[in-house]
Amino acid sequence: MVRTKRNSPIPRQAAAVRATEFQYPTVKISYLPIDVQKRNCNIFTITKNRRTRRRFKALPLETLGTFLWYSWKTGTRRIDQNGRSFEFRPAPSAGACHPHDLIIFRKEGKHFSVSLYNPLSHALMRLNCIPSKTLKFVSKINQVLPIQQGTILWLGCQSSRTESAYRFSESLLWRDAGVLLGVMALVAEGLGLAFCPLGITGEPHLSGLFKSKGHVEGFGGAILGV
Protein backbone atom coordinates (compact mmCIF):
# COMPACT_ATOMS: atom_id res chain seq x y z
CA MET A 1 0.00 0.00 0.00
CA VAL A 2 1.26 3.45 -0.93
CA ARG A 3 0.76 5.83 1.97
CA THR A 4 0.51 9.59 1.58
CA LYS A 5 2.34 11.38 4.36
CA ARG A 6 0.34 14.31 5.71
CA ASN A 7 1.62 17.25 7.67
CA SER A 8 0.31 17.75 11.17
CA PRO A 9 -2.36 20.51 11.36
CA ILE A 10 -1.23 23.90 12.69
CA PRO A 11 -3.74 26.47 14.03
CA ARG A 12 -3.75 29.75 12.12
CA GLN A 13 -3.74 33.18 13.66
CA ALA A 14 -7.16 34.75 14.05
CA ALA A 15 -8.72 36.04 10.80
CA ALA A 16 -5.69 34.91 8.76
CA VAL A 17 -7.93 33.25 6.13
CA ARG A 18 -11.66 33.67 5.54
CA ALA A 19 -13.84 30.70 4.62
CA THR A 20 -15.67 30.76 1.29
CA GLU A 21 -19.21 29.50 1.79
CA PHE A 22 -20.88 27.66 -1.07
CA GLN A 23 -24.51 28.60 -1.73
CA TYR A 24 -26.69 25.58 -2.43
CA PRO A 25 -29.56 25.84 -4.97
CA THR A 26 -32.36 25.97 -2.40
CA VAL A 27 -35.97 25.99 -3.65
CA LYS A 28 -38.00 25.21 -0.51
CA ILE A 29 -37.57 25.07 3.27
CA SER A 30 -39.50 22.65 5.50
CA TYR A 31 -39.12 22.92 9.26
CA LEU A 32 -38.93 19.63 11.14
CA PRO A 33 -40.78 18.92 14.40
CA ILE A 34 -38.81 19.92 17.48
CA ASP A 35 -38.01 16.87 19.62
CA VAL A 36 -37.28 17.97 23.17
CA GLN A 37 -38.48 14.76 24.81
CA LYS A 38 -35.77 13.21 26.98
CA ARG A 39 -34.84 9.75 25.74
CA ASN A 40 -34.40 7.14 28.45
CA CYS A 41 -31.32 5.55 26.91
CA ASN A 42 -28.13 4.41 28.59
CA ILE A 43 -25.07 5.25 26.49
CA PHE A 44 -23.23 2.14 27.72
CA THR A 45 -26.13 -0.09 26.69
CA ILE A 46 -26.17 1.58 23.27
CA THR A 47 -22.44 1.07 22.70
CA LYS A 48 -22.72 -2.55 23.80
CA ASN A 49 -25.68 -3.30 21.51
CA ARG A 50 -24.69 -1.26 18.46
CA ARG A 51 -24.61 -3.27 15.27
CA THR A 52 -24.55 -2.41 11.57
CA ARG A 53 -27.96 -3.30 10.12
CA ARG A 54 -28.60 -3.51 6.38
CA ARG A 55 -32.36 -3.93 5.99
CA PHE A 56 -34.02 -0.57 5.47
CA LYS A 57 -37.72 0.23 5.56
CA ALA A 58 -39.07 3.70 4.80
CA LEU A 59 -38.23 6.29 7.44
CA PRO A 60 -41.10 8.59 8.53
CA LEU A 61 -40.23 12.28 8.37
CA GLU A 62 -40.89 12.66 12.10
CA THR A 63 -38.40 9.91 12.89
CA LEU A 64 -35.82 11.49 10.60
CA GLY A 65 -36.36 14.76 12.46
CA THR A 66 -35.75 13.08 15.82
CA PHE A 67 -32.59 11.42 14.48
CA LEU A 68 -31.24 14.74 13.18
CA TRP A 69 -32.16 16.55 16.39
CA TYR A 70 -29.94 14.26 18.45
CA SER A 71 -27.11 13.73 15.96
CA TRP A 72 -26.73 17.05 14.06
CA LYS A 73 -28.70 19.88 15.65
CA THR A 74 -26.63 22.91 16.67
CA GLY A 75 -26.95 23.51 20.40
CA THR A 76 -25.19 26.87 20.65
CA ARG A 77 -23.37 29.20 18.30
CA ARG A 78 -21.12 32.18 18.75
CA ILE A 79 -19.33 34.56 16.40
CA ASP A 80 -16.04 36.15 17.45
CA GLN A 81 -14.80 39.67 16.81
CA ASN A 82 -13.30 38.56 13.50
CA GLY A 83 -16.61 37.24 12.21
CA ARG A 84 -15.69 33.57 12.55
CA SER A 85 -18.53 31.23 13.52
CA PHE A 86 -18.20 28.53 16.18
CA GLU A 87 -20.96 25.91 16.43
CA PHE A 88 -21.37 23.29 19.14
CA ARG A 89 -23.17 20.13 18.08
CA PRO A 90 -23.43 16.51 19.30
CA ALA A 91 -20.33 15.54 17.28
CA PRO A 92 -17.03 17.34 18.02
CA SER A 93 -15.26 19.17 15.21
CA ALA A 94 -11.74 20.58 14.96
CA GLY A 95 -11.92 24.25 15.91
CA ALA A 96 -15.74 23.96 16.03
CA CYS A 97 -15.59 24.55 12.26
CA HIS A 98 -17.97 21.74 11.19
CA PRO A 99 -16.91 21.56 7.53
CA HIS A 100 -19.42 18.85 6.61
CA ASP A 101 -22.94 19.51 5.38
CA LEU A 102 -25.56 16.75 5.45
CA ILE A 103 -27.20 16.01 2.10
CA ILE A 104 -30.31 13.82 2.36
CA PHE A 105 -31.82 11.71 -0.41
CA ARG A 106 -35.37 10.44 0.16
CA LYS A 107 -37.33 8.27 -2.23
CA GLU A 108 -40.50 9.87 -3.61
CA GLY A 109 -42.20 7.49 -6.04
CA LYS A 110 -39.71 6.67 -8.78
CA HIS A 111 -37.52 9.66 -7.98
CA PHE A 112 -35.41 10.94 -5.09
CA SER A 113 -35.69 14.31 -3.41
CA VAL A 114 -32.44 16.03 -2.42
CA SER A 115 -32.32 18.20 0.70
CA LEU A 116 -29.73 19.98 2.82
CA TYR A 117 -30.16 19.77 6.58
CA ASN A 118 -29.92 23.14 8.34
CA PRO A 119 -28.65 22.39 11.87
CA LEU A 120 -29.38 25.91 13.12
CA SER A 121 -33.07 26.04 12.21
CA HIS A 122 -33.66 22.23 12.23
CA ALA A 123 -35.06 22.33 8.72
CA LEU A 124 -34.75 20.51 5.41
CA MET A 125 -33.82 22.80 2.55
CA ARG A 126 -35.03 21.26 -0.70
CA LEU A 127 -32.38 21.53 -3.42
CA ASN A 128 -32.79 21.96 -7.13
CA CYS A 129 -30.84 19.09 -8.71
CA ILE A 130 -31.03 17.55 -12.18
CA PRO A 131 -33.00 14.27 -11.76
CA SER A 132 -30.69 12.29 -14.05
CA LYS A 133 -27.62 13.29 -12.01
CA THR A 134 -29.44 12.47 -8.79
CA LEU A 135 -30.34 9.01 -10.05
CA LYS A 136 -26.75 8.46 -11.18
CA PHE A 137 -25.51 9.23 -7.69
CA VAL A 138 -28.16 6.99 -6.10
CA SER A 139 -27.33 4.14 -8.50
CA LYS A 140 -23.68 4.29 -7.37
CA ILE A 141 -24.82 3.95 -3.76
CA ASN A 142 -27.12 1.08 -4.69
CA GLN A 143 -24.21 -0.79 -6.29
CA VAL A 144 -22.38 -0.77 -2.96
CA LEU A 145 -25.41 -1.70 -0.84
CA PRO A 146 -29.08 -2.04 -1.88
CA ILE A 147 -30.89 1.05 -0.63
CA GLN A 148 -34.26 -0.70 -0.47
CA GLN A 149 -36.59 1.90 1.11
CA GLY A 150 -33.84 3.61 3.08
CA THR A 151 -32.82 7.25 3.33
CA ILE A 152 -29.35 8.21 2.08
CA LEU A 153 -27.33 10.54 4.32
CA TRP A 154 -24.22 11.98 2.68
CA LEU A 155 -21.47 14.28 3.86
CA GLY A 156 -20.69 17.24 1.61
CA CYS A 157 -17.43 18.81 2.77
CA GLN A 158 -16.75 22.54 2.53
CA SER A 159 -13.06 22.31 3.36
CA SER A 160 -12.51 26.08 3.44
CA ARG A 161 -14.23 26.24 6.84
CA THR A 162 -11.49 24.17 8.47
CA GLU A 163 -8.75 25.57 6.24
CA SER A 164 -9.58 29.02 7.56
CA ALA A 165 -8.59 27.87 11.05
CA TYR A 166 -5.76 25.39 10.35
CA ARG A 167 -2.84 24.96 8.00
CA PHE A 168 -2.48 21.39 6.69
CA SER A 169 -6.11 20.68 7.61
CA GLU A 170 -6.68 17.65 5.36
CA SER A 171 -6.52 15.01 8.10
CA LEU A 172 -8.94 17.01 10.26
CA LEU A 173 -11.59 16.83 7.53
CA TRP A 174 -11.45 13.04 7.47
CA ARG A 175 -11.38 12.79 11.26
CA ASP A 176 -14.46 15.01 11.49
CA ALA A 177 -16.25 12.80 8.96
CA GLY A 178 -15.44 9.66 10.95
CA VAL A 179 -16.67 11.18 14.21
CA LEU A 180 -19.92 12.23 12.54
CA LEU A 181 -20.61 8.72 11.24
CA GLY A 182 -19.87 7.31 14.68
CA VAL A 183 -22.26 9.69 16.42
CA MET A 184 -24.97 8.98 13.84
CA ALA A 185 -24.49 5.23 14.36
CA LEU A 186 -24.98 5.58 18.12
CA VAL A 187 -28.05 7.81 17.78
CA ALA A 188 -29.56 5.37 15.28
CA GLU A 189 -28.99 2.52 17.73
CA GLY A 190 -30.60 4.52 20.53
CA LEU A 191 -33.67 5.11 18.38
CA GLY A 192 -33.85 1.50 17.21
CA LEU A 193 -33.05 2.33 13.57
CA ALA A 194 -31.04 0.49 10.93
CA PHE A 195 -27.84 2.29 9.98
CA CYS A 196 -24.95 1.31 7.71
CA PRO A 197 -21.99 3.53 6.74
CA LEU A 198 -20.57 3.05 3.23
CA GLY A 199 -16.93 3.03 2.17
CA ILE A 200 -17.11 5.19 -0.96
CA THR A 201 -16.70 8.97 -0.98
CA GLY A 202 -19.45 9.65 -3.53
CA GLU A 203 -17.14 11.62 -5.80
CA PRO A 204 -17.27 12.96 -8.45
CA HIS A 205 -21.03 12.45 -8.47
CA LEU A 206 -21.96 14.44 -5.36
CA SER A 207 -20.04 17.58 -6.30
CA GLY A 208 -21.43 17.22 -9.83
CA LEU A 209 -24.97 17.52 -8.48
CA PHE A 210 -24.32 21.13 -7.49
CA LYS A 211 -21.61 22.10 -10.00
CA SER A 212 -19.68 23.25 -6.96
CA LYS A 213 -16.27 23.40 -8.72
CA GLY A 214 -14.59 21.77 -5.74
CA HIS A 215 -16.29 23.88 -3.05
CA VAL A 216 -18.33 20.86 -1.95
CA GLU A 217 -16.91 17.33 -2.07
CA GLY A 218 -18.35 13.98 -1.09
CA PHE A 219 -16.79 12.55 2.09
CA GLY A 220 -18.80 9.36 2.51
CA GLY A 221 -22.15 8.63 4.05
CA ALA A 222 -24.65 6.03 5.17
CA ILE A 223 -28.10 4.55 4.69
CA LEU A 224 -30.72 4.94 7.42
CA GLY A 225 -34.05 3.20 7.79
CA VAL A 226 -36.55 1.64 10.15
PDB file of C-alpha atoms in Angstrom:
ATOM      1  CA  MET A   1       0.000   0.000   0.000  1.00  0.00           C
ATOM      2  CA  VAL A   2       1.262   3.455  -0.932  1.00  0.00           C
ATOM      3  CA  ARG A   3       0.760   5.832   1.966  1.00  0.00           C
ATOM      4  CA  THR A   4       0.508   9.589   1.582  1.00  0.00           C
ATOM      5  CA  LYS A   5       2.343  11.379   4.362  1.00  0.00           C
ATOM      6  CA  ARG A   6       0.340  14.307   5.708  1.00  0.00           C
ATOM      7  CA  ASN A   7       1.623  17.249   7.671  1.00  0.00           C
ATOM      8  CA  SER A   8       0.305  17.752  11.172  1.00  0.00           C
ATOM      9  CA  PRO A   9      -2.358  20.511  11.360  1.00  0.00           C
ATOM     10  CA  ILE A  10      -1.230  23.902  12.690  1.00  0.00           C
ATOM     11  CA  PRO A  11      -3.737  26.473  14.032  1.00  0.00           C
ATOM     12  CA  ARG A  12      -3.751  29.747  12.123  1.00  0.00           C
ATOM     13  CA  GLN A  13      -3.737  33.181  13.656  1.00  0.00           C
ATOM     14  CA  ALA A  14      -7.155  34.745  14.051  1.00  0.00           C
ATOM     15  CA  ALA A  15      -8.718  36.036  10.798  1.00  0.00           C
ATOM     16  CA  ALA A  16      -5.694  34.912   8.759  1.00  0.00           C
ATOM     17  CA  VAL A  17      -7.931  33.250   6.127  1.00  0.00           C
ATOM     18  CA  ARG A  18     -11.658  33.671   5.543  1.00  0.00           C
ATOM     19  CA  ALA A  19     -13.838  30.696   4.617  1.00  0.00           C
ATOM     20  CA  THR A  20     -15.666  30.761   1.289  1.00  0.00           C
ATOM     21  CA  GLU A  21     -19.213  29.505   1.793  1.00  0.00           C
ATOM     22  CA  PHE A  22     -20.882  27.658  -1.075  1.00  0.00           C
ATOM     23  CA  GLN A  23     -24.505  28.600  -1.727  1.00  0.00           C
ATOM     24  CA  TYR A  24     -26.685  25.578  -2.428  1.00  0.00           C
ATOM     25  CA  PRO A  25     -29.557  25.841  -4.971  1.00  0.00           C
ATOM     26  CA  THR A  26     -32.364  25.972  -2.396  1.00  0.00           C
ATOM     27  CA  VAL A  27     -35.968  25.988  -3.651  1.00  0.00           C
ATOM     28  CA  LYS A  28     -37.998  25.206  -0.512  1.00  0.00           C
ATOM     29  CA  ILE A  29     -37.566  25.073   3.269  1.00  0.00           C
ATOM     30  CA  SER A  30     -39.500  22.651   5.497  1.00  0.00           C
ATOM     31  CA  TYR A  31     -39.119  22.922   9.262  1.00  0.00           C
ATOM     32  CA  LEU A  32     -38.927  19.633  11.136  1.00  0.00           C
ATOM     33  CA  PRO A  33     -40.785  18.918  14.404  1.00  0.00           C
ATOM     34  CA  ILE A  34     -38.814  19.922  17.478  1.00  0.00           C
ATOM     35  CA  ASP A  35     -38.012  16.873  19.624  1.00  0.00           C
ATOM     36  CA  VAL A  36     -37.280  17.971  23.174  1.00  0.00           C
ATOM     37  CA  GLN A  37     -38.476  14.756  24.809  1.00  0.00           C
ATOM     38  CA  LYS A  38     -35.771  13.214  26.978  1.00  0.00           C
ATOM     39  CA  ARG A  39     -34.840   9.747  25.740  1.00  0.00           C
ATOM     40  CA  ASN A  40     -34.402   7.136  28.454  1.00  0.00           C
ATOM     41  CA  CYS A  41     -31.324   5.549  26.907  1.00  0.00           C
ATOM     42  CA  ASN A  42     -28.132   4.406  28.594  1.00  0.00           C
ATOM     43  CA  ILE A  43     -25.066   5.247  26.490  1.00  0.00           C
ATOM     44  CA  PHE A  44     -23.234   2.139  27.722  1.00  0.00           C
ATOM     45  CA  THR A  45     -26.134  -0.089  26.694  1.00  0.00           C
ATOM     46  CA  ILE A  46     -26.167   1.585  23.267  1.00  0.00           C
ATOM     47  CA  THR A  47     -22.436   1.073  22.697  1.00  0.00           C
ATOM     48  CA  LYS A  48     -22.722  -2.551  23.797  1.00  0.00           C
ATOM     49  CA  ASN A  49     -25.681  -3.304  21.509  1.00  0.00           C
ATOM     50  CA  ARG A  50     -24.689  -1.258  18.461  1.00  0.00           C
ATOM     51  CA  ARG A  51     -24.607  -3.273  15.268  1.00  0.00           C
ATOM     52  CA  THR A  52     -24.550  -2.412  11.565  1.00  0.00           C
ATOM     53  CA  ARG A  53     -27.956  -3.303  10.119  1.00  0.00           C
ATOM     54  CA  ARG A  54     -28.596  -3.507   6.380  1.00  0.00           C
ATOM     55  CA  ARG A  55     -32.361  -3.929   5.991  1.00  0.00           C
ATOM     56  CA  PHE A  56     -34.017  -0.566   5.470  1.00  0.00           C
ATOM     57  CA  LYS A  57     -37.715   0.233   5.564  1.00  0.00           C
ATOM     58  CA  ALA A  58     -39.072   3.698   4.799  1.00  0.00           C
ATOM     59  CA  LEU A  59     -38.227   6.293   7.435  1.00  0.00           C
ATOM     60  CA  PRO A  60     -41.099   8.591   8.534  1.00  0.00           C
ATOM     61  CA  LEU A  61     -40.233  12.278   8.369  1.00  0.00           C
ATOM     62  CA  GLU A  62     -40.894  12.662  12.104  1.00  0.00           C
ATOM     63  CA  THR A  63     -38.395   9.905  12.887  1.00  0.00           C
ATOM     64  CA  LEU A  64     -35.822  11.494  10.595  1.00  0.00           C
ATOM     65  CA  GLY A  65     -36.359  14.764  12.455  1.00  0.00           C
ATOM     66  CA  THR A  66     -35.747  13.079  15.816  1.00  0.00           C
ATOM     67  CA  PHE A  67     -32.594  11.418  14.476  1.00  0.00           C
ATOM     68  CA  LEU A  68     -31.236  14.744  13.176  1.00  0.00           C
ATOM     69  CA  TRP A  69     -32.156  16.551  16.391  1.00  0.00           C
ATOM     70  CA  TYR A  70     -29.936  14.261  18.453  1.00  0.00           C
ATOM     71  CA  SER A  71     -27.113  13.735  15.958  1.00  0.00           C
ATOM     72  CA  TRP A  72     -26.733  17.051  14.057  1.00  0.00           C
ATOM     73  CA  LYS A  73     -28.705  19.876  15.655  1.00  0.00           C
ATOM     74  CA  THR A  74     -26.630  22.915  16.668  1.00  0.00           C
ATOM     75  CA  GLY A  75     -26.947  23.508  20.404  1.00  0.00           C
ATOM     76  CA  THR A  76     -25.194  26.874  20.655  1.00  0.00           C
ATOM     77  CA  ARG A  77     -23.372  29.201  18.302  1.00  0.00           C
ATOM     78  CA  ARG A  78     -21.120  32.185  18.752  1.00  0.00           C
ATOM     79  CA  ILE A  79     -19.326  34.564  16.404  1.00  0.00           C
ATOM     80  CA  ASP A  80     -16.043  36.147  17.455  1.00  0.00           C
ATOM     81  CA  GLN A  81     -14.802  39.673  16.814  1.00  0.00           C
ATOM     82  CA  ASN A  82     -13.298  38.556  13.497  1.00  0.00           C
ATOM     83  CA  GLY A  83     -16.605  37.242  12.210  1.00  0.00           C
ATOM     84  CA  ARG A  84     -15.689  33.568  12.546  1.00  0.00           C
ATOM     85  CA  SER A  85     -18.525  31.232  13.520  1.00  0.00           C
ATOM     86  CA  PHE A  86     -18.200  28.527  16.183  1.00  0.00           C
ATOM     87  CA  GLU A  87     -20.955  25.910  16.430  1.00  0.00           C
ATOM     88  CA  PHE A  88     -21.371  23.294  19.136  1.00  0.00           C
ATOM     89  CA  ARG A  89     -23.173  20.130  18.077  1.00  0.00           C
ATOM     90  CA  PRO A  90     -23.428  16.507  19.304  1.00  0.00           C
ATOM     91  CA  ALA A  91     -20.326  15.543  17.283  1.00  0.00           C
ATOM     92  CA  PRO A  92     -17.029  17.338  18.023  1.00  0.00           C
ATOM     93  CA  SER A  93     -15.258  19.167  15.209  1.00  0.00           C
ATOM     94  CA  ALA A  94     -11.736  20.582  14.959  1.00  0.00           C
ATOM     95  CA  GLY A  95     -11.924  24.248  15.906  1.00  0.00           C
ATOM     96  CA  ALA A  96     -15.742  23.961  16.029  1.00  0.00           C
ATOM     97  CA  CYS A  97     -15.589  24.549  12.258  1.00  0.00           C
ATOM     98  CA  HIS A  98     -17.967  21.737  11.191  1.00  0.00           C
ATOM     99  CA  PRO A  99     -16.912  21.556   7.529  1.00  0.00           C
ATOM    100  CA  HIS A 100     -19.422  18.850   6.610  1.00  0.00           C
ATOM    101  CA  ASP A 101     -22.944  19.512   5.380  1.00  0.00           C
ATOM    102  CA  LEU A 102     -25.556  16.753   5.453  1.00  0.00           C
ATOM    103  CA  ILE A 103     -27.202  16.008   2.100  1.00  0.00           C
ATOM    104  CA  ILE A 104     -30.313  13.824   2.365  1.00  0.00           C
ATOM    105  CA  PHE A 105     -31.816  11.709  -0.412  1.00  0.00           C
ATOM    106  CA  ARG A 106     -35.369  10.437   0.164  1.00  0.00           C
ATOM    107  CA  LYS A 107     -37.330   8.267  -2.228  1.00  0.00           C
ATOM    108  CA  GLU A 108     -40.498   9.871  -3.612  1.00  0.00           C
ATOM    109  CA  GLY A 109     -42.201   7.493  -6.036  1.00  0.00           C
ATOM    110  CA  LYS A 110     -39.713   6.672  -8.784  1.00  0.00           C
ATOM    111  CA  HIS A 111     -37.524   9.660  -7.975  1.00  0.00           C
ATOM    112  CA  PHE A 112     -35.410  10.938  -5.087  1.00  0.00           C
ATOM    113  CA  SER A 113     -35.685  14.313  -3.415  1.00  0.00           C
ATOM    114  CA  VAL A 114     -32.440  16.030  -2.419  1.00  0.00           C
ATOM    115  CA  SER A 115     -32.321  18.201   0.701  1.00  0.00           C
ATOM    116  CA  LEU A 116     -29.734  19.980   2.816  1.00  0.00           C
ATOM    117  CA  TYR A 117     -30.164  19.774   6.579  1.00  0.00           C
ATOM    118  CA  ASN A 118     -29.920  23.139   8.337  1.00  0.00           C
ATOM    119  CA  PRO A 119     -28.650  22.389  11.873  1.00  0.00           C
ATOM    120  CA  LEU A 120     -29.380  25.907  13.118  1.00  0.00           C
ATOM    121  CA  SER A 121     -33.073  26.041  12.206  1.00  0.00           C
ATOM    122  CA  HIS A 122     -33.662  22.234  12.232  1.00  0.00           C
ATOM    123  CA  ALA A 123     -35.062  22.328   8.718  1.00  0.00           C
ATOM    124  CA  LEU A 124     -34.745  20.513   5.409  1.00  0.00           C
ATOM    125  CA  MET A 125     -33.816  22.803   2.548  1.00  0.00           C
ATOM    126  CA  ARG A 126     -35.026  21.259  -0.703  1.00  0.00           C
ATOM    127  CA  LEU A 127     -32.377  21.528  -3.417  1.00  0.00           C
ATOM    128  CA  ASN A 128     -32.792  21.958  -7.132  1.00  0.00           C
ATOM    129  CA  CYS A 129     -30.836  19.092  -8.706  1.00  0.00           C
ATOM    130  CA  ILE A 130     -31.029  17.551 -12.180  1.00  0.00           C
ATOM    131  CA  PRO A 131     -32.996  14.273 -11.757  1.00  0.00           C
ATOM    132  CA  SER A 132     -30.688  12.292 -14.049  1.00  0.00           C
ATOM    133  CA  LYS A 133     -27.624  13.293 -12.014  1.00  0.00           C
ATOM    134  CA  THR A 134     -29.442  12.472  -8.789  1.00  0.00           C
ATOM    135  CA  LEU A 135     -30.337   9.008 -10.054  1.00  0.00           C
ATOM    136  CA  LYS A 136     -26.748   8.463 -11.181  1.00  0.00           C
ATOM    137  CA  PHE A 137     -25.506   9.225  -7.686  1.00  0.00           C
ATOM    138  CA  VAL A 138     -28.161   6.990  -6.101  1.00  0.00           C
ATOM    139  CA  SER A 139     -27.328   4.140  -8.496  1.00  0.00           C
ATOM    140  CA  LYS A 140     -23.677   4.292  -7.366  1.00  0.00           C
ATOM    141  CA  ILE A 141     -24.818   3.946  -3.764  1.00  0.00           C
ATOM    142  CA  ASN A 142     -27.120   1.078  -4.694  1.00  0.00           C
ATOM    143  CA  GLN A 143     -24.208  -0.790  -6.293  1.00  0.00           C
ATOM    144  CA  VAL A 144     -22.381  -0.768  -2.960  1.00  0.00           C
ATOM    145  CA  LEU A 145     -25.414  -1.698  -0.840  1.00  0.00           C
ATOM    146  CA  PRO A 146     -29.081  -2.044  -1.884  1.00  0.00           C
ATOM    147  CA  ILE A 147     -30.889   1.049  -0.629  1.00  0.00           C
ATOM    148  CA  GLN A 148     -34.256  -0.701  -0.468  1.00  0.00           C
ATOM    149  CA  GLN A 149     -36.594   1.898   1.112  1.00  0.00           C
ATOM    150  CA  GLY A 150     -33.843   3.613   3.082  1.00  0.00           C
ATOM    151  CA  THR A 151     -32.818   7.245   3.332  1.00  0.00           C
ATOM    152  CA  ILE A 152     -29.351   8.214   2.082  1.00  0.00           C
ATOM    153  CA  LEU A 153     -27.332  10.540   4.321  1.00  0.00           C
ATOM    154  CA  TRP A 154     -24.223  11.975   2.681  1.00  0.00           C
ATOM    155  CA  LEU A 155     -21.468  14.283   3.860  1.00  0.00           C
ATOM    156  CA  GLY A 156     -20.686  17.240   1.611  1.00  0.00           C
ATOM    157  CA  CYS A 157     -17.434  18.808   2.773  1.00  0.00           C
ATOM    158  CA  GLN A 158     -16.754  22.536   2.534  1.00  0.00           C
ATOM    159  CA  SER A 159     -13.062  22.314   3.361  1.00  0.00           C
ATOM    160  CA  SER A 160     -12.506  26.083   3.437  1.00  0.00           C
ATOM    161  CA  ARG A 161     -14.230  26.240   6.843  1.00  0.00           C
ATOM    162  CA  THR A 162     -11.490  24.168   8.473  1.00  0.00           C
ATOM    163  CA  GLU A 163      -8.746  25.565   6.240  1.00  0.00           C
ATOM    164  CA  SER A 164      -9.582  29.023   7.557  1.00  0.00           C
ATOM    165  CA  ALA A 165      -8.594  27.867  11.054  1.00  0.00           C
ATOM    166  CA  TYR A 166      -5.756  25.393  10.351  1.00  0.00           C
ATOM    167  CA  ARG A 167      -2.841  24.964   8.001  1.00  0.00           C
ATOM    168  CA  PHE A 168      -2.479  21.389   6.693  1.00  0.00           C
ATOM    169  CA  SER A 169      -6.105  20.684   7.610  1.00  0.00           C
ATOM    170  CA  GLU A 170      -6.678  17.645   5.359  1.00  0.00           C
ATOM    171  CA  SER A 171      -6.524  15.015   8.097  1.00  0.00           C
ATOM    172  CA  LEU A 172      -8.938  17.010  10.264  1.00  0.00           C
ATOM    173  CA  LEU A 173     -11.588  16.827   7.528  1.00  0.00           C
ATOM    174  CA  TRP A 174     -11.453  13.038   7.473  1.00  0.00           C
ATOM    175  CA  ARG A 175     -11.376  12.785  11.258  1.00  0.00           C
ATOM    176  CA  ASP A 176     -14.456  15.011  11.492  1.00  0.00           C
ATOM    177  CA  ALA A 177     -16.245  12.796   8.963  1.00  0.00           C
ATOM    178  CA  GLY A 178     -15.438   9.663  10.955  1.00  0.00           C
ATOM    179  CA  VAL A 179     -16.672  11.180  14.213  1.00  0.00           C
ATOM    180  CA  LEU A 180     -19.922  12.231  12.536  1.00  0.00           C
ATOM    181  CA  LEU A 181     -20.607   8.720  11.236  1.00  0.00           C
ATOM    182  CA  GLY A 182     -19.868   7.314  14.682  1.00  0.00           C
ATOM    183  CA  VAL A 183     -22.265   9.690  16.418  1.00  0.00           C
ATOM    184  CA  MET A 184     -24.967   8.977  13.837  1.00  0.00           C
ATOM    185  CA  ALA A 185     -24.493   5.231  14.363  1.00  0.00           C
ATOM    186  CA  LEU A 186     -24.976   5.578  18.121  1.00  0.00           C
ATOM    187  CA  VAL A 187     -28.055   7.807  17.782  1.00  0.00           C
ATOM    188  CA  ALA A 188     -29.561   5.374  15.278  1.00  0.00           C
ATOM    189  CA  GLU A 189     -28.995   2.518  17.726  1.00  0.00           C
ATOM    190  CA  GLY A 190     -30.597   4.524  20.528  1.00  0.00           C
ATOM    191  CA  LEU A 191     -33.667   5.114  18.377  1.00  0.00           C
ATOM    192  CA  GLY A 192     -33.855   1.495  17.209  1.00  0.00           C
ATOM    193  CA  LEU A 193     -33.052   2.332  13.573  1.00  0.00           C
ATOM    194  CA  ALA A 194     -31.044   0.493  10.925  1.00  0.00           C
ATOM    195  CA  PHE A 195     -27.840   2.287   9.979  1.00  0.00           C
ATOM    196  CA  CYS A 196     -24.955   1.309   7.710  1.00  0.00           C
ATOM    197  CA  PRO A 197     -21.986   3.528   6.743  1.00  0.00           C
ATOM    198  CA  LEU A 198     -20.570   3.049   3.232  1.00  0.00           C
ATOM    199  CA  GLY A 199     -16.929   3.032   2.172  1.00  0.00           C
ATOM    200  CA  ILE A 200     -17.113   5.185  -0.962  1.00  0.00           C
ATOM    201  CA  THR A 201     -16.702   8.972  -0.982  1.00  0.00           C
ATOM    202  CA  GLY A 202     -19.446   9.646  -3.526  1.00  0.00           C
ATOM    203  CA  GLU A 203     -17.138  11.623  -5.799  1.00  0.00           C
ATOM    204  CA  PRO A 204     -17.273  12.956  -8.446  1.00  0.00           C
ATOM    205  CA  HIS A 205     -21.029  12.450  -8.472  1.00  0.00           C
ATOM    206  CA  LEU A 206     -21.963  14.443  -5.357  1.00  0.00           C
ATOM    207  CA  SER A 207     -20.041  17.583  -6.302  1.00  0.00           C
ATOM    208  CA  GLY A 208     -21.426  17.217  -9.833  1.00  0.00           C
ATOM    209  CA  LEU A 209     -24.970  17.522  -8.483  1.00  0.00           C
ATOM    210  CA  PHE A 210     -24.317  21.125  -7.487  1.00  0.00           C
ATOM    211  CA  LYS A 211     -21.607  22.104 -10.005  1.00  0.00           C
ATOM    212  CA  SER A 212     -19.682  23.250  -6.963  1.00  0.00           C
ATOM    213  CA  LYS A 213     -16.266  23.396  -8.719  1.00  0.00           C
ATOM    214  CA  GLY A 214     -14.592  21.774  -5.736  1.00  0.00           C
ATOM    215  CA  HIS A 215     -16.285  23.884  -3.054  1.00  0.00           C
ATOM    216  CA  VAL A 216     -18.334  20.858  -1.947  1.00  0.00           C
ATOM    217  CA  GLU A 217     -16.907  17.333  -2.065  1.00  0.00           C
ATOM    218  CA  GLY A 218     -18.351  13.982  -1.086  1.00  0.00           C
ATOM    219  CA  PHE A 219     -16.786  12.552   2.086  1.00  0.00           C
ATOM    220  CA  GLY A 220     -18.797   9.359   2.508  1.00  0.00           C
ATOM    221  CA  GLY A 221     -22.150   8.633   4.049  1.00  0.00           C
ATOM    222  CA  ALA A 222     -24.646   6.029   5.173  1.00  0.00           C
ATOM    223  CA  ILE A 223     -28.095   4.549   4.687  1.00  0.00           C
ATOM    224  CA  LEU A 224     -30.723   4.939   7.419  1.00  0.00           C
ATOM    225  CA  GLY A 225     -34.054   3.204   7.790  1.00  0.00           C
ATOM    226  CA  VAL A 226     -36.553   1.640  10.147  1.00  0.00           C
TER     227      VAL A 226
END
